PDB file of C-alpha atoms and ligand atoms in Angstrom:
ATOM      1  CA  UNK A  21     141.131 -61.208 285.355  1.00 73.00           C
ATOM      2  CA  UNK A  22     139.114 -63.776 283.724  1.00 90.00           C
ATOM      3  CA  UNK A  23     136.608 -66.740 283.916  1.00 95.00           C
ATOM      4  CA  UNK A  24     137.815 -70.072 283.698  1.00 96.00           C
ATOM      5  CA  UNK A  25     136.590 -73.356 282.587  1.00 96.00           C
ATOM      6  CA  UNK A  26     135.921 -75.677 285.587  1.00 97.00           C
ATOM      7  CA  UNK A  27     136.337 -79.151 285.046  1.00 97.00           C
ATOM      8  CA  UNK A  28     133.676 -81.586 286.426  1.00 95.00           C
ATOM      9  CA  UNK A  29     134.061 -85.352 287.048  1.00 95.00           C
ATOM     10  CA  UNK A  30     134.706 -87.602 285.648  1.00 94.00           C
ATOM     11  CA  UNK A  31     138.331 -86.295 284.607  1.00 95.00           C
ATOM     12  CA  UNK A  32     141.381 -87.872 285.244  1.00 96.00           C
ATOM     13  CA  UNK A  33     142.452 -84.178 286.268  1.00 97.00           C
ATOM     14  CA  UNK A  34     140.630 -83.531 289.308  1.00 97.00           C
ATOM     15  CA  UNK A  35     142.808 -86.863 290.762  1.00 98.00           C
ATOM     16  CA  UNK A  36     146.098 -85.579 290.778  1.00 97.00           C
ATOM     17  CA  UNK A  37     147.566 -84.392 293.432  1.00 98.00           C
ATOM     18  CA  UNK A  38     148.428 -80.827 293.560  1.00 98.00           C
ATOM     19  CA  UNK A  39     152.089 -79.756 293.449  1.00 98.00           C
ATOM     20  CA  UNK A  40     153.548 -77.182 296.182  1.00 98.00           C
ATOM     21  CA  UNK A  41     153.993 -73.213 294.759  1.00 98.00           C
ATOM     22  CA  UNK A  42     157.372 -72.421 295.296  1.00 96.00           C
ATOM     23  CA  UNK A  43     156.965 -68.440 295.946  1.00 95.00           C
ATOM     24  CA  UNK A  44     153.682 -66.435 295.586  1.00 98.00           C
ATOM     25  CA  UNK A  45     154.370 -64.327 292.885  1.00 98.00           C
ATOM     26  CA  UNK A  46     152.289 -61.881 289.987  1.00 98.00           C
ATOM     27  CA  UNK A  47     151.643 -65.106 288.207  1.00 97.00           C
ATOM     28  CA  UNK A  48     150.449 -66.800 291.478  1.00 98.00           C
ATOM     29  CA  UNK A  49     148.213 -63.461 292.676  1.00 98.00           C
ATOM     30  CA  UNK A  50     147.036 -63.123 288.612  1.00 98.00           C
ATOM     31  CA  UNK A  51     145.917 -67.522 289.183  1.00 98.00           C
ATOM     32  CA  UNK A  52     144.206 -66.292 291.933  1.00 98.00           C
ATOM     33  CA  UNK A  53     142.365 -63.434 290.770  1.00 97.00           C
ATOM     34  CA  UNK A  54     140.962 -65.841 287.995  1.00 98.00           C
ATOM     35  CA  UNK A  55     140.199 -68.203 290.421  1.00 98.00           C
ATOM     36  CA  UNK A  56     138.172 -66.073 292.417  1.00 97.00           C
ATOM     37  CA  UNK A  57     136.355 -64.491 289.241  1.00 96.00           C
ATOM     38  CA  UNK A  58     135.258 -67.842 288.186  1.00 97.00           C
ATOM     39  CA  UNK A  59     134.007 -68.953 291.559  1.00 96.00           C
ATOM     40  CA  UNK A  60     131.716 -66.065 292.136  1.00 95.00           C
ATOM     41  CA  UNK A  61     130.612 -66.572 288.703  1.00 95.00           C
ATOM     42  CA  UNK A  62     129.779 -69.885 289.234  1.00 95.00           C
ATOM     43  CA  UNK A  63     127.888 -69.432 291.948  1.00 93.00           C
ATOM     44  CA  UNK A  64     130.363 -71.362 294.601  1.00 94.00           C
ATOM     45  CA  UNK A  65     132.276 -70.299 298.091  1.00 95.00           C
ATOM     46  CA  UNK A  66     135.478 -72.350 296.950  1.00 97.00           C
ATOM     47  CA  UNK A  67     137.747 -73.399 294.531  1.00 98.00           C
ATOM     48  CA  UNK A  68     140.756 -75.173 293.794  1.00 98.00           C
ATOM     49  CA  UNK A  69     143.296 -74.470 291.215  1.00 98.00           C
ATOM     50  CA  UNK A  70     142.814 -77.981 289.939  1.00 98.00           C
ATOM     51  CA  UNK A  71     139.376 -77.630 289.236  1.00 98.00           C
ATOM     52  CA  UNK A  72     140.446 -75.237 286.540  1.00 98.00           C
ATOM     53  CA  UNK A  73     143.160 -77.657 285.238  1.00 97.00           C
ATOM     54  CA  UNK A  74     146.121 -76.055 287.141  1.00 98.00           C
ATOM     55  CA  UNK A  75     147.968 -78.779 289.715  1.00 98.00           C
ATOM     56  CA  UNK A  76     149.331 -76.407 292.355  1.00 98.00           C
ATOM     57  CA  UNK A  77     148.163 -76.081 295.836  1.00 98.00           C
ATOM     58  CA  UNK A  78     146.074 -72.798 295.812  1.00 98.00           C
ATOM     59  CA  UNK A  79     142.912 -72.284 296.994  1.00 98.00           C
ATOM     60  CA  UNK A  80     140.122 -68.957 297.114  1.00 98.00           C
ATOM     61  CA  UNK A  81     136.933 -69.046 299.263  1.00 97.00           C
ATOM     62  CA  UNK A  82     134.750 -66.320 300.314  1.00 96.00           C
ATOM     63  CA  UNK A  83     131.866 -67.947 302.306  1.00 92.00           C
ATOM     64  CA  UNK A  84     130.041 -65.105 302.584  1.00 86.00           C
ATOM     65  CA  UNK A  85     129.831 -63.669 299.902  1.00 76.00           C
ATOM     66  CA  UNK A  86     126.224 -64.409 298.766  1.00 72.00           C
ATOM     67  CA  UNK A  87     124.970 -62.457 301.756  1.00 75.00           C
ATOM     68  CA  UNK A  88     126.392 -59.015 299.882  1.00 80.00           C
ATOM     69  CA  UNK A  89     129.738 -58.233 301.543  1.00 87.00           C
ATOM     70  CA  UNK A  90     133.030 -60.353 299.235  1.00 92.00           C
ATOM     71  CA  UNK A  91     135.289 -61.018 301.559  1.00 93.00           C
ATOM     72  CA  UNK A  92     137.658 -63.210 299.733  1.00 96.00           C
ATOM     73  CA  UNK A  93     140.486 -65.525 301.721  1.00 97.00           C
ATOM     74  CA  UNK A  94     143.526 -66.847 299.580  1.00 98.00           C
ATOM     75  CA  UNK A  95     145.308 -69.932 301.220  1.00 98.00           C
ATOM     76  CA  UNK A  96     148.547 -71.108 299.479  1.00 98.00           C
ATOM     77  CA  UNK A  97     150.165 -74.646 300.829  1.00 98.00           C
ATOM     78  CA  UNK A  98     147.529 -75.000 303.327  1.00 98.00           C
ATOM     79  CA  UNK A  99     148.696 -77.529 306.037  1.00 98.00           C
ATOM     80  CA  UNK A 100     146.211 -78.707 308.861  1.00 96.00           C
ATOM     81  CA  UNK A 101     147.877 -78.603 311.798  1.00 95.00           C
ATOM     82  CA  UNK A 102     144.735 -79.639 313.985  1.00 93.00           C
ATOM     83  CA  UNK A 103     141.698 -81.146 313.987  1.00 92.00           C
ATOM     84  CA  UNK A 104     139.241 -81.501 316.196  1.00 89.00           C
ATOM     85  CA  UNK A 105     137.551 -85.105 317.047  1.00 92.00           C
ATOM     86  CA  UNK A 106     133.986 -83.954 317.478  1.00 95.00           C
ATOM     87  CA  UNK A 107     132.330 -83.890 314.357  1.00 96.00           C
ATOM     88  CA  UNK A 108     129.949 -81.806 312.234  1.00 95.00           C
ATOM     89  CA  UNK A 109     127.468 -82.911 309.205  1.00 96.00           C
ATOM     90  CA  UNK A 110     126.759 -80.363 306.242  1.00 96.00           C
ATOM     91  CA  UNK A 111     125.149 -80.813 302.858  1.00 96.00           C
ATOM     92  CA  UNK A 112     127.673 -80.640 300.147  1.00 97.00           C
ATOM     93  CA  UNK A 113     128.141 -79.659 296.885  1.00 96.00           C
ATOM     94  CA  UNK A 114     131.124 -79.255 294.558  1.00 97.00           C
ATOM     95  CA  UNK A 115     131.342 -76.790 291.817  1.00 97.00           C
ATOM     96  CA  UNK A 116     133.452 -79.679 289.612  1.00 97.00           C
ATOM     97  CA  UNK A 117     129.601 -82.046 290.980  1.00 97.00           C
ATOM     98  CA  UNK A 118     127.348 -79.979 289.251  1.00 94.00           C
ATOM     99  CA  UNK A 119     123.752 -80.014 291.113  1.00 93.00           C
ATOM    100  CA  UNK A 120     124.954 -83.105 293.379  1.00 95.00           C
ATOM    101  CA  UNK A 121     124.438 -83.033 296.812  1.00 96.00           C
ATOM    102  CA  UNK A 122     125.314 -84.718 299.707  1.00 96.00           C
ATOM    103  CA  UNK A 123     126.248 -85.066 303.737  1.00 96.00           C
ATOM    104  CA  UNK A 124     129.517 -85.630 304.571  1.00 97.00           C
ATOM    105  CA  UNK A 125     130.910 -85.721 308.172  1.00 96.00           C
ATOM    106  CA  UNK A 126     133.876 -83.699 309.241  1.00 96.00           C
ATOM    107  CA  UNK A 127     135.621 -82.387 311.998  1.00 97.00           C
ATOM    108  CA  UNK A 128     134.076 -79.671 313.292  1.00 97.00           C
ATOM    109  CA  UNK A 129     137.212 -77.489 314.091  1.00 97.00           C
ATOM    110  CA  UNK A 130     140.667 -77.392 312.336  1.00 97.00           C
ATOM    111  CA  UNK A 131     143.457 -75.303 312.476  1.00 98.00           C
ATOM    112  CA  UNK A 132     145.122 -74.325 309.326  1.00 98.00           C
ATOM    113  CA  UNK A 133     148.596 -72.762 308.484  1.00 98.00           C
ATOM    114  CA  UNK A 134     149.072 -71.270 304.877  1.00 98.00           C
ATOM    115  CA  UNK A 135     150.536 -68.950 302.811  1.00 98.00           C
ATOM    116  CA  UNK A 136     148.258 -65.817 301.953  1.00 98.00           C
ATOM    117  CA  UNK A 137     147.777 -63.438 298.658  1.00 98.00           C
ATOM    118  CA  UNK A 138     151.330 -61.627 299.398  1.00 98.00           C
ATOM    119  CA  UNK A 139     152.719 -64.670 300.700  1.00 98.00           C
ATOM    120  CA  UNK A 140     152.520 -64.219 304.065  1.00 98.00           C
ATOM    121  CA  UNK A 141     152.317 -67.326 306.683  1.00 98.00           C
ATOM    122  CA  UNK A 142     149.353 -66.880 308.420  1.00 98.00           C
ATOM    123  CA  UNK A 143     147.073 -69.830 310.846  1.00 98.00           C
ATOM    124  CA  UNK A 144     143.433 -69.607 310.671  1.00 97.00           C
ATOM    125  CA  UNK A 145     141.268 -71.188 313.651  1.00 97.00           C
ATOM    126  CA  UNK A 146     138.381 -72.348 311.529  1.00 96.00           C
ATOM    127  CA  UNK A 147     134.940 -74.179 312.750  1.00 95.00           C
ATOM    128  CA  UNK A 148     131.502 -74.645 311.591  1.00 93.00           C
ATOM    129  CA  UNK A 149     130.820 -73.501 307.800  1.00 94.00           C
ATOM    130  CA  UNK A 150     134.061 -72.762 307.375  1.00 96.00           C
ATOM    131  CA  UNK A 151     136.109 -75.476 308.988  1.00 97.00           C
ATOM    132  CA  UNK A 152     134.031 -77.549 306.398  1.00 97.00           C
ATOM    133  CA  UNK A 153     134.718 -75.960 303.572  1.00 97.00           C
ATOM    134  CA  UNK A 154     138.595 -75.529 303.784  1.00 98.00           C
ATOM    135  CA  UNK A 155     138.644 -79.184 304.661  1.00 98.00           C
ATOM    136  CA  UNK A 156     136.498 -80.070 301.264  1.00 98.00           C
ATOM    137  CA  UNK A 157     139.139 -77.522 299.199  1.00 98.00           C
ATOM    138  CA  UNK A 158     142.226 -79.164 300.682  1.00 98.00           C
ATOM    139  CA  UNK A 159     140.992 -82.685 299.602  1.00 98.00           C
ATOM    140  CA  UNK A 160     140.865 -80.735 296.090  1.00 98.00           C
ATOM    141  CA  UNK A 161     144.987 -80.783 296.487  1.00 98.00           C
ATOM    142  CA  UNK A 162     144.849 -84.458 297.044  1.00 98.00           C
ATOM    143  CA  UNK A 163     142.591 -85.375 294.113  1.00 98.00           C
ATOM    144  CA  UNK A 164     139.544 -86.330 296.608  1.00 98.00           C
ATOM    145  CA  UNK A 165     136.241 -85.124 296.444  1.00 98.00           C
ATOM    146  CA  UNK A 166     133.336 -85.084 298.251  1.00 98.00           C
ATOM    147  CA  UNK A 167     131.649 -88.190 296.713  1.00 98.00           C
ATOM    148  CA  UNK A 168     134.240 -90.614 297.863  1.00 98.00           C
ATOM    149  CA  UNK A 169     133.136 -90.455 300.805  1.00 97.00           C
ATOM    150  CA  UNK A 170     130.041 -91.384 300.144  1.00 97.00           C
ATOM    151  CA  UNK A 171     128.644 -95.315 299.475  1.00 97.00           C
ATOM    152  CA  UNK A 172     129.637 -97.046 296.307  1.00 96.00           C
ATOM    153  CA  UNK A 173     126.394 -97.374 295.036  1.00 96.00           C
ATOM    154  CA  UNK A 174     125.176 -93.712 295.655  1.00 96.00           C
ATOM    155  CA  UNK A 175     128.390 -92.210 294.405  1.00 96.00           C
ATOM    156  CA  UNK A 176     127.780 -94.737 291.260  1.00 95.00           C
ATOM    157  CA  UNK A 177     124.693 -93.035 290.881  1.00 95.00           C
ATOM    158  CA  UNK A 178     125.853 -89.491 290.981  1.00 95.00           C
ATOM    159  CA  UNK A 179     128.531 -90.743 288.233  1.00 94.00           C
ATOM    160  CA  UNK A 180     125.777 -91.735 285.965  1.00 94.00           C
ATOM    161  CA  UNK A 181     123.767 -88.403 286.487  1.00 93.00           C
ATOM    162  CA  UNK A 182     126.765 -86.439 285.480  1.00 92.00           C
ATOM    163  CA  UNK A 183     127.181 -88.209 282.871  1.00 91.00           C
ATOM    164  CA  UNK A 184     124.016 -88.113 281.362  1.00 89.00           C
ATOM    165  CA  UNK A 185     123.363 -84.592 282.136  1.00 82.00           C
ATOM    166  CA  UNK A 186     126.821 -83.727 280.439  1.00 79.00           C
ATOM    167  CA  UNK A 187     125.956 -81.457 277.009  1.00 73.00           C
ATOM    168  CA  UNK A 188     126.430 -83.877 274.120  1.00 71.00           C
ATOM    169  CA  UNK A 189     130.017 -83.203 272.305  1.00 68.00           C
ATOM    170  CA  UNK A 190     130.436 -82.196 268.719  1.00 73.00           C
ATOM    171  CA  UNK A 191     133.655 -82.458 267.013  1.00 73.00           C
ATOM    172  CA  UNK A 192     133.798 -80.304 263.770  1.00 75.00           C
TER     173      UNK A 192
HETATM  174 ZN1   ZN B   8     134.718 -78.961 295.444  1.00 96.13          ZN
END
């Protein structure tokens, strides 16, 4: 198990779409187990493959994790199979938009069918906090994040902060 690098935007990475895993395997549960390292190490409650560089639809969250208990969840080719039409607002962040925050509106239920850790098919009936968060992660899978949905100028703004807050790079 190890810590990854996680890209941050801009990077023409974090835009591609992620590609389908064909069987959950050791190298898929071995992804994962990185995965997860470097999100609690980063402080987060999600992350997609992609935002270590890897183009495949897998996903670890643990959204609770900061209270004391892990309690890690694996989804592999998550599908949304419902959503709901009421709405909910949170404050988000984005491990790959350091120290950016912002609301975004979302349905406030979903319904989710994936693959888990052993590649079983399993449905989760997520809402609040969590319905939220798996919804942010699968736009991950698309290339989407959360500043898109935001206005042009203020995601122009968050741009320019990451920018400038990025460390300088030396080439040697
Ligand atoms: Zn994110």
């Amino acid at each position: 198990m190890s810590v990854k690098t996680i890209l941050t935007e801009p990077n023409k990475i974090l835009r591609q779409k992620s590609k389908p895993v064909k069987k959950v395997g050791k190298k898929e549960q071995n992804l994962m187990d990185d995965m997860l390292d470097t999100m609690y190490a980063a402080d987060g409650i999600g992350l997609a493959a992609i935002q270590i560089g890897i183009p495949i639809r897998i996903i670890v969250m643990d959204i609770s994790w900061n209270k004391g208990k892990k309690n890690p969840m694996y989804f592999v080719n998550p599908i949304i199979q419902k959503k709901d039409q009421e709405k909910s607002i949170y404050e988000e962040g984005c491990l790959s938009v350091p120290n950016q925050f912002a609301e975004v509106e979302r349905p406030k239920k979903c319904e989710v069918e994936y693959l888990n850790y052993e590649g079983e098919k399993k449905l989760l009936k997520a809402e609040g906090l969590l319905a939220t968060c798996i919804q942010h992660e699968m736009d991950h899978l698309e290339g989407i994040l959360f500043i898109d949905y935001l206005s042009k100028l203020k995601k122009s703004m968050i741009i320019k902060k990451l920018l400038k807050n990025r460390p300088d790079r030396i080439v040697v």
